[in-house]
Amino acid sequence: MHLYLIRHGQSYANLPEWDGYNRDESLTELGLQQAAALEAWLPDHIQQPDALYASTMQRARQTAEHVARAYTCEIIFDDRLRELGNNRFDHTTWPTDEPPNRYADYWATARPFAPIVTPGEYSETFMHFRTRVGLFVEEMIDKHSNQHVVAVCHGGVIDAVFDHVFNVGPWRRCEIWTHNTGITYFEHVDHPGREVWRLHAHDRTDHLVGLAGR
């Protein structure tokens, strides 16, 4: 399986003046420009995917719409691809009339077994988050052997995929940075006696060359 992970374009939650509240924000004007640049670049550089998945959050949805236009394909929305802290501990999303308040005052990876958002009742922990992302990855292996899969998601999700692939323990020691609309490419191979994953590229942003404020 060829797995391409694409982070969403810049959203209002990525701006310096973000207040820390855990809201489902849309793309900024720059984010829309980044997604459009991605749309124009993709068909000549990554082959037609057999499946396109996306997080159900606004910023990922909007980015995925550009990817879908690039390939004329349908989007399969999956709640497991939502950013950390945006699902409850049972992997379901927060009800629209009961969103989580704000992120806790510690970094999630510093306390991987503690609630990510406050108030903490029903909040997922970082390990719950890694579990739901891992479930998605393992399902892709089963469903899409020898196929090309694109998943439009979030920086935290890409972090968690690295943790899953590299078999990282609960206390991570290296943060993986991905720019908005950056592309990561993993390949899962049937190679007995050797590693089953290959990392071909991380955070490709060729499509953003020349874009002001990229």
GROMACS .gro file of C-alpha atoms in nm:
model
  214
    1MET     CA    1   0.000   0.000   0.000
    2HIS     CA    2   0.115   0.349  -0.087
    3LEU     CA    3  -0.011   0.591   0.178
    4TYR     CA    4   0.003   0.967   0.121
    5LEU     CA    5  -0.080   1.187   0.419
    6ILE     CA    6  -0.161   1.551   0.344
    7ARG     CA    7  -0.195   1.810   0.616
    8HIS     CA    8  -0.476   2.062   0.566
    9GLY     CA    9  -0.410   2.419   0.451
   10GLN     CA   10  -0.364   2.700   0.701
   11SER     CA   11  -0.670   2.745   0.923
   12TYR     CA   12  -0.767   3.012   1.173
   13ALA     CA   13  -0.656   2.771   1.449
   14ASN     CA   14  -0.301   2.798   1.309
   15LEU     CA   15  -0.276   3.176   1.348
   16PRO     CA   16  -0.063   3.331   1.627
   17GLU     CA   17  -0.367   3.504   1.778
   18TRP     CA   18  -0.553   3.173   1.825
   19ASP     CA   19  -0.702   3.175   2.177
   20GLY     CA   20  -0.648   2.807   2.259
   21TYR     CA   21  -1.013   2.709   2.241
   22ASN     CA   22  -1.078   2.380   2.067
   23ARG     CA   23  -1.302   2.484   1.778
   24ASP     CA   24  -1.357   2.344   1.430
   25GLU     CA   25  -1.206   2.629   1.227
   26SER     CA   26  -1.211   2.677   0.848
   27LEU     CA   27  -0.922   2.764   0.616
   28THR     CA   28  -0.782   3.116   0.597
   29GLU     CA   29  -0.740   3.291   0.262
   30LEU     CA   30  -0.380   3.168   0.255
   31GLY     CA   31  -0.502   2.819   0.339
   32LEU     CA   32  -0.737   2.826   0.040
   33GLN     CA   33  -0.449   2.939  -0.183
   34GLN     CA   34  -0.234   2.655  -0.052
   35ALA     CA   35  -0.509   2.402  -0.124
   36ALA     CA   36  -0.554   2.540  -0.476
   37ALA     CA   37  -0.178   2.514  -0.540
   38LEU     CA   38  -0.190   2.156  -0.415
   39GLU     CA   39  -0.479   2.078  -0.650
   40ALA     CA   40  -0.286   2.205  -0.952
   41TRP     CA   41   0.033   2.017  -0.858
   42LEU     CA   42  -0.097   1.674  -0.757
   43PRO     CA   43  -0.201   1.506  -1.087
   44ASP     CA   44   0.146   1.544  -1.240
   45HIS     CA   45   0.331   1.416  -0.934
   46ILE     CA   46   0.117   1.158  -0.751
   47GLN     CA   47  -0.080   0.900  -0.944
   48GLN     CA   48  -0.457   0.867  -0.925
   49PRO     CA   49  -0.545   0.728  -0.581
   50ASP     CA   50  -0.764   0.423  -0.539
   51ALA     CA   51  -0.920   0.590  -0.235
   52LEU     CA   52  -0.928   0.941  -0.090
   53TYR     CA   53  -0.998   0.973   0.283
   54ALA     CA   54  -1.033   1.289   0.489
   55SER     CA   55  -1.093   1.411   0.842
   56THR     CA   56  -1.443   1.540   0.905
   57MET     CA   57  -1.313   1.873   1.042
   58GLN     CA   58  -1.372   2.186   0.830
   59ARG     CA   59  -1.010   2.264   0.747
   60ALA     CA   60  -0.947   1.910   0.625
   61ARG     CA   61  -1.279   1.893   0.440
   62GLN     CA   62  -1.201   2.210   0.248
   63THR     CA   63  -0.853   2.089   0.158
   64ALA     CA   64  -0.984   1.747   0.055
   65GLU     CA   65  -1.232   1.909  -0.182
   66HIS     CA   66  -0.938   2.047  -0.379
   67VAL     CA   67  -0.770   1.705  -0.385
   68ALA     CA   68  -1.095   1.545  -0.503
   69ARG     CA   69  -1.118   1.795  -0.790
   70ALA     CA   70  -0.758   1.723  -0.889
   71TYR     CA   71  -0.840   1.355  -0.936
   72THR     CA   72  -1.218   1.366  -1.001
   73CYS     CA   73  -1.281   1.123  -0.718
   74GLU     CA   74  -1.506   1.090  -0.416
   75ILE     CA   75  -1.404   1.168  -0.058
   76ILE     CA   76  -1.449   0.910   0.218
   77PHE     CA   77  -1.480   1.106   0.542
   78ASP     CA   78  -1.349   0.932   0.854
   79ASP     CA   79  -1.374   1.060   1.212
   80ARG     CA   80  -1.057   0.872   1.308
   81LEU     CA   81  -0.856   1.129   1.111
   82ARG     CA   82  -0.969   1.423   1.325
   83GLU     CA   83  -0.705   1.623   1.514
   84LEU     CA   84  -0.615   1.513   1.866
   85GLY     CA   85  -0.857   1.623   2.134
   86ASN     CA   86  -1.149   1.644   1.892
   87ASN     CA   87  -1.291   1.299   1.970
   88ARG     CA   88  -1.402   1.145   2.296
   89PHE     CA   89  -1.219   0.852   2.454
   90ASP     CA   90  -1.444   0.603   2.271
   91HIS     CA   91  -1.333   0.762   1.938
   92THR     CA   92  -1.672   0.922   1.872
   93THR     CA   93  -1.691   1.294   1.799
   94TRP     CA   94  -1.810   1.551   2.048
   95PRO     CA   95  -2.181   1.640   2.001
   96THR     CA   96  -2.219   1.969   1.813
   97ASP     CA   97  -2.403   2.119   2.111
   98GLU     CA   98  -2.136   1.999   2.355
   99PRO     CA   99  -1.791   2.078   2.215
  100PRO     CA  100  -1.487   2.045   2.441
  101ASN     CA  101  -1.386   2.369   2.607
  102ARG     CA  102  -1.012   2.413   2.560
  103TYR     CA  103  -0.690   2.217   2.558
  104ALA     CA  104  -0.532   2.127   2.892
  105ASP     CA  105  -0.241   2.340   3.015
  106TYR     CA  106   0.015   2.063   2.943
  107TRP     CA  107   0.136   1.925   2.611
  108ALA     CA  108  -0.046   1.600   2.529
  109THR     CA  109   0.273   1.400   2.471
  110ALA     CA  110   0.412   1.508   2.810
  111ARG     CA  111   0.122   1.331   2.983
  112PRO     CA  112   0.008   1.068   2.730
  113PHE     CA  113  -0.242   0.904   2.967
  114ALA     CA  114  -0.409   1.226   3.084
  115PRO     CA  115  -0.713   1.398   2.926
  116ILE     CA  116  -0.626   1.628   2.637
  117VAL     CA  117  -0.906   1.880   2.684
  118THR     CA  118  -1.077   2.035   2.985
  119PRO     CA  119  -1.315   1.957   3.136
  120GLY     CA  120  -1.163   1.607   3.119
  121GLU     CA  121  -1.473   1.388   3.145
  122TYR     CA  122  -1.501   1.179   2.824
  123SER     CA  123  -1.185   1.342   2.682
  124GLU     CA  124  -0.949   1.120   2.489
  125THR     CA  125  -0.588   1.095   2.605
  126PHE     CA  126  -0.292   1.101   2.368
  127MET     CA  127  -0.286   0.720   2.379
  128HIS     CA  128  -0.656   0.703   2.288
  129PHE     CA  129  -0.571   0.932   1.997
  130ARG     CA  130  -0.284   0.712   1.884
  131THR     CA  131  -0.509   0.408   1.905
  132ARG     CA  132  -0.774   0.555   1.675
  133VAL     CA  133  -0.511   0.664   1.422
  134GLY     CA  134  -0.348   0.321   1.443
  135LEU     CA  135  -0.686   0.156   1.380
  136PHE     CA  136  -0.721   0.365   1.064
  137VAL     CA  137  -0.372   0.270   0.939
  138GLU     CA  138  -0.425  -0.101   1.003
  139GLU     CA  139  -0.760  -0.092   0.823
  140MET     CA  140  -0.593   0.072   0.523
  141ILE     CA  141  -0.339  -0.211   0.511
  142ASP     CA  142  -0.619  -0.470   0.504
  143LYS     CA  143  -0.843  -0.287   0.257
  144HIS     CA  144  -0.593  -0.136   0.016
  145SER     CA  145  -0.306  -0.378  -0.034
  146ASN     CA  146  -0.103  -0.278  -0.344
  147GLN     CA  147  -0.317   0.034  -0.386
  148HIS     CA  148  -0.260   0.409  -0.355
  149VAL     CA  149  -0.439   0.588  -0.069
  150VAL     CA  150  -0.449   0.961   0.005
  151ALA     CA  151  -0.559   1.083   0.348
  152VAL     CA  152  -0.616   1.454   0.417
  153CYS     CA  153  -0.572   1.506   0.787
  154HIS     CA  154  -0.387   1.706   1.054
  155GLY     CA  155  -0.036   1.755   1.186
  156GLY     CA  156  -0.112   1.558   1.501
  157VAL     CA  157  -0.247   1.267   1.296
  158ILE     CA  158   0.072   1.258   1.089
  159ASP     CA  159   0.271   1.257   1.416
  160ALA     CA  160   0.066   0.959   1.536
  161VAL     CA  161   0.121   0.769   1.210
  162PHE     CA  162   0.497   0.811   1.256
  163ASP     CA  163   0.462   0.680   1.612
  164HIS     CA  164   0.265   0.380   1.485
  165VAL     CA  165   0.500   0.299   1.197
  166PHE     CA  166   0.819   0.345   1.401
  167ASN     CA  167   0.673   0.162   1.704
  168VAL     CA  168   0.738   0.455   1.938
  169GLY     CA  169   0.652   0.409   2.306
  170PRO     CA  170   0.411   0.632   2.503
  171TRP     CA  171   0.667   0.906   2.577
  172ARG     CA  172   0.775   1.047   2.244
  173ARG     CA  173   1.115   1.219   2.225
  174CYS     CA  174   1.093   1.375   1.879
  175GLU     CA  175   0.818   1.595   1.738
  176ILE     CA  176   0.741   1.564   1.366
  177TRP     CA  177   0.671   1.902   1.206
  178THR     CA  178   0.456   1.921   0.895
  179HIS     CA  179   0.376   2.245   0.710
  180ASN     CA  180   0.026   2.323   0.590
  181THR     CA  181  -0.050   2.105   0.283
  182GLY     CA  182   0.280   1.921   0.336
  183ILE     CA  183   0.279   1.567   0.190
  184THR     CA  184   0.417   1.256   0.362
  185TYR     CA  185   0.455   0.928   0.172
  186PHE     CA  186   0.477   0.586   0.340
  187GLU     CA  187   0.477   0.249   0.163
  188HIS     CA  188   0.370  -0.073   0.333
  189VAL     CA  189   0.538  -0.378   0.175
  190ASP     CA  190   0.518  -0.755   0.204
  191HIS     CA  191   0.884  -0.818   0.272
  192PRO     CA  192   0.933  -1.116   0.511
  193GLY     CA  193   1.234  -1.087   0.736
  194ARG     CA  194   1.273  -0.713   0.678
  195GLU     CA  195   1.097  -0.390   0.771
  196VAL     CA  196   0.741  -0.370   0.639
  197TRP     CA  197   0.733   0.009   0.612
  198ARG     CA  198   0.929   0.246   0.391
  199LEU     CA  199   0.932   0.623   0.436
  200HIS     CA  200   0.980   0.784   0.094
  201ALA     CA  201   0.914   1.149   0.177
  202HIS     CA  202   0.799   1.380   0.453
  203ASP     CA  203   0.658   1.734   0.434
  204ARG     CA  204   0.688   1.783   0.058
  205THR     CA  205   0.577   2.137  -0.022
  206ASP     CA  206   0.700   2.171  -0.383
  207HIS     CA  207   0.357   2.300  -0.479
  208LEU     CA  208   0.398   2.604  -0.252
  209VAL     CA  209   0.710   2.739  -0.423
  210GLY     CA  210   0.643   3.100  -0.519
  211LEU     CA  211   0.330   3.132  -0.305
  212ALA     CA  212   0.349   3.447  -0.094
  213GLY     CA  213   0.324   3.381   0.279
  214ARG     CA  214   0.347   3.005   0.223
   0.00000   0.00000   0.00000
